[in-house]
Amino acid sequence: MTDPAAYLPILASGRWFAHLPPDFAQPLIEMAHLRQLNAGEVLFLRGDAPCGLYAVVRGAISISGTGGRANEARSALLTRLEPPHWFGEISVFDGSARTHDAHATEASTLVQVPHERLQAWLQAHPVHWHALALLLTDKLRTAFVAIEELALLPAPQRLARRLVMMAEGYGQWTAEGQSRRV
């Protein structure tokens, strides 16, 4: 399939996209194109220029960070994004460089809304910035919960909570009771 609209059922299974007003969802898909990645292929790296908003429609993307001195550098897997997860909205808002690395964990298909096209459309339709902000604030809430748990819960409970969040798709699905095996 080469048409992003062919993936509408997958996208609509996600809470954020399912609740978009049609006058934003339709243009979003019309602006998009599909991006295929092989397992291990880089989508973007920390410091890269903004390149768009993405949705995973097949496969999985790992978001990671690396830090420390060159001879002591360590990597951390921050999250694994699976269908119908949207990501890349931070750079849409601030126009700044990518904050983390994104790699295909397995062969993956993404819907990509190019940065410049999305920015131009949002400038012409500023009322829809709010809908995009909801994607960002949902992730911010999840991050605050994770930070709180890191500070307050013992390691076994943090692990259990993280596994539950992964199994429930980080709250991204529309259907109640939907889960995955982790």
XYZ file of N, CA and C in Angstrom:
546
model
N 0.841 -1.183 0.000
C 0.000 0.000 0.000
C 0.883 1.243 0.000
N 0.532 2.183 -0.832
C 1.309 3.423 -0.901
C 0.499 4.649 -0.494
N -0.768 4.481 -0.225
C -1.642 5.593 0.141
C -1.850 5.614 1.653
N -1.469 6.712 2.323
C -1.680 6.781 3.774
C -3.131 6.547 4.187
N -4.084 6.906 3.340
C -5.503 6.717 3.670
C -5.849 5.243 3.857
N -5.059 4.345 3.257
C -5.305 2.909 3.423
C -5.111 2.476 4.877
N -4.405 3.279 5.643
C -4.133 2.954 7.045
C -5.088 3.654 8.009
N -6.149 4.256 7.487
C -7.108 4.955 8.354
C -7.677 4.083 9.467
N -8.032 2.810 9.214
C -8.538 1.993 10.327
C -7.527 1.851 11.473
N -6.251 1.714 11.140
C -5.228 1.626 12.185
C -5.120 2.954 12.915
N -5.045 4.050 12.166
C -4.936 5.368 12.788
C -6.149 5.670 13.657
N -7.330 5.299 13.176
C -8.567 5.567 13.920
C -8.679 4.728 15.188
N -7.864 3.675 15.304
C -7.880 2.885 16.538
C -7.126 3.589 17.662
N -6.418 4.647 17.326
C -5.704 5.430 18.332
C -6.574 6.542 18.874
N -6.474 6.756 20.171
C -7.329 7.729 20.850
C -7.178 9.140 20.276
N -5.939 9.609 20.058
C -5.747 10.982 19.595
C -6.373 11.196 18.218
N -6.019 10.353 17.251
C -6.522 10.536 15.889
C -8.035 10.342 15.831
N -8.553 9.394 16.587
C -9.999 9.121 16.580
C -10.808 10.324 17.046
N -10.212 11.166 17.883
C -10.933 12.323 18.405
C -10.619 13.625 17.666
N -9.831 13.541 16.598
C -9.558 14.751 15.822
C -10.811 15.194 15.082
N -11.020 16.499 14.972
C -12.123 16.951 14.127
C -11.832 16.560 12.673
N -12.858 16.183 11.925
C -12.635 15.767 10.532
C -11.905 16.817 9.694
N -12.115 18.103 10.004
C -11.455 19.138 9.208
C -9.969 19.294 9.558
N -9.474 18.483 10.490
C -8.036 18.377 10.733
C -7.529 16.998 10.311
N -8.270 15.946 10.636
C -7.845 14.580 10.310
C -7.678 14.396 8.801
N -8.641 14.864 8.039
C -8.596 14.702 6.574
C -7.370 15.392 5.961
N -7.136 16.674 6.238
C -5.944 17.311 5.670
C -4.635 16.689 6.155
N -4.626 16.216 7.392
C -3.424 15.578 7.925
C -3.037 14.386 7.048
N -4.015 13.563 6.712
C -3.759 12.397 5.862
C -3.425 12.831 4.433
N -4.089 13.866 3.944
C -3.806 14.349 2.585
C -2.387 14.904 2.455
N -1.860 15.479 3.522
C -0.486 16.018 3.499
C 0.563 14.915 3.634
N 0.160 13.763 4.115
C 1.095 12.704 4.496
C 1.558 11.853 3.316
N 2.647 11.177 3.557
C 3.110 10.113 2.668
C 3.621 8.973 3.552
N 3.812 7.819 2.941
C 4.294 6.659 3.694
C 5.815 6.619 3.682
N 6.356 6.156 4.765
C 7.799 6.010 4.907
C 8.069 4.588 5.373
N 8.889 3.863 4.630
C 9.249 2.480 4.963
C 10.650 2.468 5.578
N 10.799 1.734 6.666
C 12.109 1.584 7.304
C 12.404 0.106 7.513
N 13.644 -0.279 7.292
C 14.092 -1.632 7.600
C 14.471 -1.710 9.072
N 14.506 -2.912 9.607
C 14.919 -3.106 10.998
C 16.289 -2.476 11.220
N 16.411 -1.682 12.274
C 17.673 -1.035 12.612
C 17.921 0.286 11.913
N 17.104 0.628 10.932
C 17.307 1.869 10.185
C 16.967 3.086 11.048
N 17.768 4.132 10.882
C 17.576 5.380 11.622
C 16.490 6.208 10.949
N 15.548 6.695 11.749
C 14.567 7.665 11.264
C 15.115 9.070 11.466
N 15.544 9.367 12.684
C 16.239 10.619 12.976
C 17.088 10.439 14.225
N 18.051 11.346 14.385
C 18.953 11.322 15.534
C 18.825 12.621 16.317
N 19.177 12.560 17.595
C 19.196 13.767 18.423
C 20.002 14.841 17.697
N 19.448 16.029 17.643
C 20.123 17.135 16.981
C 19.698 17.346 15.541
N 19.018 16.368 14.932
C 18.542 16.535 13.556
C 17.462 17.611 13.491
N 17.372 18.248 12.344
C 16.339 19.263 12.116
C 14.957 18.606 12.102
N 13.917 19.371 12.425
C 12.553 18.820 12.370
C 12.246 18.296 10.968
N 11.580 17.153 10.911
C 11.265 16.553 9.616
C 9.807 16.141 9.508
N 9.030 16.365 10.560
C 7.609 16.074 10.454
C 7.028 15.363 11.651
N 5.756 15.097 11.518
C 4.972 14.353 12.493
C 4.788 12.951 11.930
N 4.884 11.937 12.787
C 4.828 10.549 12.340
C 3.766 9.760 13.084
N 3.261 8.725 12.418
C 2.418 7.718 13.065
C 2.943 6.353 12.645
N 3.077 5.462 13.604
C 3.482 4.085 13.312
C 2.228 3.329 12.885
N 2.254 2.737 11.690
C 1.114 1.940 11.230
C 1.471 0.461 11.052
N 2.769 0.151 11.084
C 3.231 -1.239 11.043
C 4.629 -1.267 11.627
N 4.923 -2.295 12.430
C 6.252 -2.419 13.011
C 6.373 -1.682 14.327
N 7.579 -1.206 14.614
C 7.834 -0.519 15.882
C 9.048 0.390 15.753
N 8.990 1.503 16.475
C 10.074 2.477 16.516
C 10.563 2.589 17.954
N 11.874 2.537 18.140
C 12.473 2.731 19.460
C 12.956 4.167 19.582
N 12.587 4.805 20.682
C 13.069 6.143 20.990
C 14.092 5.981 22.108
N 15.310 6.477 21.872
C 16.381 6.276 22.842
C 17.222 7.534 22.986
N 18.013 7.530 24.026
C 18.943 8.623 24.271
C 20.289 8.062 24.661
N 21.333 8.817 24.389
C 22.691 8.424 24.731
C 23.334 9.578 25.482
N 24.073 9.255 26.510
C 24.735 10.299 27.280
C 26.014 9.807 27.904
N 26.767 10.735 28.458
C 28.033 10.403 29.096
C 29.210 10.700 28.191
N 30.387 10.564 28.751
C 31.607 10.779 27.967
C 31.774 9.681 26.932
N 32.489 9.994 25.884
C 32.636 9.065 24.757
C 33.043 7.667 25.200
N 34.014 7.568 26.092
C 34.479 6.239 26.506
C 33.565 5.595 27.545
N 32.593 6.371 28.075
C 31.662 5.841 29.070
C 30.205 6.039 28.645
N 29.979 6.315 27.387
C 28.620 6.613 26.910
C 27.686 5.435 27.147
N 26.472 5.779 27.524
C 25.439 4.766 27.761
C 24.194 5.157 26.982
N 23.476 4.148 26.545
C 22.210 4.379 25.853
C 21.070 3.900 26.727
N 19.946 4.564 26.580
C 18.745 4.160 27.314
C 17.572 4.117 26.351
N 16.880 3.003 26.344
C 15.641 2.894 25.583
C 14.561 3.606 26.392
N 13.990 4.658 25.828
C 12.970 5.424 26.535
C 11.583 4.857 26.307
N 11.314 4.463 25.075
C 10.014 3.872 24.773
C 10.073 3.156 23.434
N 9.133 2.280 23.248
C 8.959 1.559 21.984
C 7.569 1.931 21.493
N 7.497 2.496 20.312
C 6.237 2.975 19.754
C 5.719 1.995 18.714
N 4.479 1.582 18.887
C 3.832 0.646 17.971
C 2.541 1.276 17.461
N 1.922 0.677 16.439
C 0.665 1.235 15.929
C -0.369 1.370 17.032
N -1.089 2.419 17.053
C -1.228 3.583 16.169
C -0.568 4.836 16.743
N 0.608 4.706 17.333
C 1.253 5.794 18.068
C 1.749 6.910 17.143
N 1.435 8.157 17.495
C 1.927 9.358 16.812
C 3.098 9.913 17.611
N 4.082 10.484 16.925
C 5.226 11.080 17.611
C 5.888 12.127 16.716
N 6.745 12.925 17.336
C 7.459 13.976 16.606
C 6.872 15.356 16.812
N 5.869 15.458 17.682
C 5.155 16.727 17.844
C 5.969 17.803 18.560
N 6.976 17.433 19.336
C 7.761 18.459 20.036
C 8.384 19.418 19.023
N 9.024 18.871 17.997
C 9.660 19.714 16.983
C 8.651 20.474 16.133
N 7.436 19.950 16.024
C 6.388 20.686 15.304
C 6.095 21.984 16.056
N 6.062 21.901 17.387
C 5.742 23.080 18.192
C 6.873 24.095 18.244
N 8.089 23.629 18.524
C 9.144 24.616 18.757
C 10.114 24.788 17.595
N 10.023 23.944 16.580
C 10.902 24.068 15.421
C 12.361 23.753 15.733
N 12.616 23.239 16.920
C 13.990 22.938 17.331
C 14.391 21.523 16.914
N 15.653 21.236 17.134
C 16.219 19.939 16.757
C 15.557 18.801 17.529
N 15.674 17.616 16.978
C 15.148 16.414 17.618
C 15.827 16.198 18.964
N 15.039 15.762 19.944
C 15.550 15.589 21.304
C 16.144 14.208 21.553
N 15.775 13.214 20.740
C 16.225 11.840 20.960
C 16.405 11.134 19.622
N 16.908 9.926 19.684
C 17.104 9.103 18.492
C 15.872 8.243 18.253
N 15.552 8.017 16.984
C 14.444 7.135 16.607
C 14.955 6.130 15.582
N 14.818 4.842 15.909
C 15.255 3.745 15.036
C 14.106 2.765 14.851
N 14.065 2.128 13.698
C 13.091 1.054 13.484
C 13.575 -0.184 14.235
N 12.739 -0.692 15.115
C 13.058 -1.903 15.866
C 12.893 -3.129 14.977
N 11.993 -3.021 14.035
C 11.707 -4.074 13.057
C 11.275 -3.369 11.782
N 11.068 -4.109 10.704
C 10.578 -3.482 9.475
C 9.301 -2.718 9.813
N 9.257 -1.443 9.416
C 8.166 -0.576 9.859
C 7.646 0.304 8.735
N 6.380 0.649 8.856
C 5.743 1.612 7.960
C 5.228 2.757 8.813
N 5.562 3.967 8.389
C 5.140 5.168 9.097
C 4.341 6.061 8.159
N 3.390 6.761 8.721
C 2.746 7.868 8.028
C 3.543 9.096 8.438
N 4.077 9.832 7.472
C 4.853 11.033 7.767
C 4.142 12.249 7.200
N 3.900 13.223 8.071
C 3.371 14.518 7.647
C 4.566 15.463 7.658
N 5.061 15.876 6.480
C 6.271 16.692 6.423
C 6.132 17.999 7.218
N 7.219 18.366 7.867
C 7.244 19.517 8.766
C 6.756 20.808 8.091
N 7.319 21.143 6.941
C 6.985 22.409 6.285
C 5.516 22.459 5.867
N 5.015 21.359 5.339
C 3.602 21.324 4.920
C 2.676 21.477 6.120
N 2.995 20.778 7.208
C 2.165 20.867 8.403
C 2.213 22.274 8.993
N 3.395 22.864 9.060
C 3.526 24.225 9.584
C 2.710 25.216 8.755
N 2.812 25.122 7.440
C 2.063 26.035 6.564
C 0.562 25.852 6.759
N 0.124 24.596 6.860
C -1.309 24.336 7.031
C -1.794 24.873 8.374
N -1.021 24.661 9.433
C -1.410 25.147 10.756
C -1.404 26.672 10.821
N -0.514 27.312 10.077
C -0.536 28.779 10.021
C -1.832 29.276 9.387
N -2.312 28.543 8.392
C -3.566 28.918 7.720
C -4.797 28.493 8.514
N -4.645 27.530 9.415
C -5.759 26.991 10.213
C -5.341 26.906 11.682
N -5.076 28.035 12.328
C -4.501 28.017 13.683
C -5.390 27.394 14.755
N -6.674 27.271 14.506
C -7.559 26.656 15.497
C -7.141 25.211 15.797
N -6.440 24.571 14.872
C -6.074 23.160 15.040
C -4.790 22.941 15.839
N -4.116 24.009 16.225
C -2.973 23.847 17.124
C -3.419 23.190 18.426
N -4.635 23.488 18.855
C -5.144 22.906 20.107
C -5.185 21.382 20.027
N -5.669 20.839 18.918
C -5.741 19.381 18.760
C -4.343 18.769 18.811
N -3.388 19.442 18.209
C -2.013 18.952 18.247
C -1.440 19.062 19.664
N -1.836 20.102 20.380
C -1.380 20.268 21.768
C -1.869 19.125 22.649
N -3.030 18.568 22.347
C -3.541 17.448 23.142
C -2.637 16.225 23.033
N -2.034 16.019 21.862
C -1.073 14.922 21.692
C 0.138 15.150 22.601
N 0.614 16.370 22.613
C 1.776 16.723 23.426
C 1.478 16.623 24.920
N 0.334 17.141 25.351
C 0.025 17.140 26.786
C -0.251 15.734 27.306
N -0.787 14.864 26.468
C -0.997 13.481 26.892
C 0.340 12.823 27.234
N 1.340 13.073 26.408
C 2.662 12.496 26.671
C 3.321 13.160 27.877
N 3.074 14.446 28.070
C 3.622 15.135 29.231
C 3.046 14.555 30.520
N 1.761 14.269 30.525
C 1.141 13.648 31.701
C 1.773 12.279 31.991
N 1.971 11.492 30.949
C 2.600 10.178 31.113
C 4.018 10.325 31.665
N 4.751 11.327 31.176
C 6.115 11.560 31.662
C 6.112 11.960 33.133
N 5.170 12.798 33.543
C 5.088 13.193 34.954
C 4.801 11.992 35.850
N 3.921 11.112 35.412
C 3.633 9.902 36.191
C 4.899 9.056 36.317
N 5.635 8.907 35.219
C 6.866 8.108 35.245
C 7.909 8.723 36.173
N 8.043 10.044 36.157
C 9.003 10.716 37.038
C 8.607 10.520 38.497
N 7.321 10.671 38.777
C 6.837 10.472 40.142
C 7.099 9.046 40.618
N 6.811 8.071 39.757
C 7.042 6.677 40.127
C 8.523 6.404 40.342
N 9.371 7.021 39.532
C 10.812 6.850 39.690
C 11.266 7.345 41.059
N 10.665 8.429 41.515
C 11.042 9.005 42.803
C 10.429 8.267 43.988
N 9.260 7.671 43.809
C 8.516 7.155 44.953
C 8.426 5.640 45.073
N 8.459 4.936 43.969
C 8.224 3.491 44.021
C 9.528 2.702 44.027
N 9.547 1.568 44.734
C 10.712 0.681 44.651
C 10.793 0.045 43.256
N 11.979 -0.396 42.902
C 12.234 -0.923 41.557
C 11.241 -1.995 41.108
N 10.892 -3.001 41.925
C 9.947 -4.020 41.444
C 8.579 -3.433 41.064
N 8.108 -2.459 41.834
C 6.818 -1.841 41.510
C 6.918 -0.975 40.257
N 8.049 -0.282 40.090
C 8.237 0.526 38.874
C 8.223 -0.369 37.647
N 8.912 -1.510 37.732
C 8.938 -2.457 36.618
C 7.534 -2.968 36.316
N 6.803 -3.335 37.346
C 5.436 -3.834 37.148
C 4.563 -2.770 36.494
N 4.650 -1.528 36.955
C 3.852 -0.436 36.379
C 4.220 -0.215 34.915
N 5.518 -0.260 34.620
C 5.971 -0.036 33.247
C 5.461 -1.141 32.327
N 5.492 -2.384 32.784
C 4.982 -3.501 31.984
C 3.484 -3.357 31.730
N 2.743 -2.929 32.738
C 1.302 -2.705 32.559
C 1.077 -1.597 31.533
N 1.825 -0.500 31.642
C 1.675 0.598 30.678
C 1.978 0.124 29.260
N 3.037 -0.677 29.103
C 3.388 -1.199 27.784
C 2.275 -2.093 27.248
N 1.766 -2.974 28.098
C 0.712 -3.903 27.677
C -0.557 -3.169 27.283
N -0.794 -2.019 27.894
C -1.994 -1.234 27.583
C -1.738 -0.189 26.505
N -0.581 -0.246 25.862
C -0.293 0.665 24.760
C -0.147 2.110 25.180
N 0.289 2.350 26.412
C 0.484 3.705 26.938
C -0.764 4.566 26.784
N -1.934 3.941 26.839
C -3.183 4.686 26.766
C -3.510 5.234 25.392
N -2.874 4.716 24.352
C -3.066 5.268 23.011
C -4.233 4.665 22.246
N -4.794 3.555 22.713
C -5.864 2.908 21.971
C -7.225 3.468 22.345
N -8.180 3.332 21.441
C -9.542 3.778 21.716
C -10.354 2.694 22.397
N -10.098 1.434 22.090
C -10.903 0.326 22.613
C -10.519 -0.005 24.048
N -11.519 -0.129 24.897
C -11.288 -0.555 26.275
C -10.885 -2.027 26.282
N -10.005 -2.384 27.168
C -9.628 -3.780 27.319
C -8.639 -4.282 26.283
N -8.221 -3.435 25.356
C -7.248 -3.856 24.358
C -5.883 -3.947 25.041
N -5.126 -4.986 24.730
C -3.808 -5.141 25.334
C -2.901 -5.902 24.384
N -1.635 -5.988 24.767
C -0.665 -6.752 23.986
C 0.179 -7.556 24.946
N 0.807 -8.556 24.431
C 1.690 -9.391 25.242
C 3.066 -8.733 25.287
N 3.629 -8.611 26.495
C 4.973 -8.034 26.634
C 5.901 -9.013 27.315
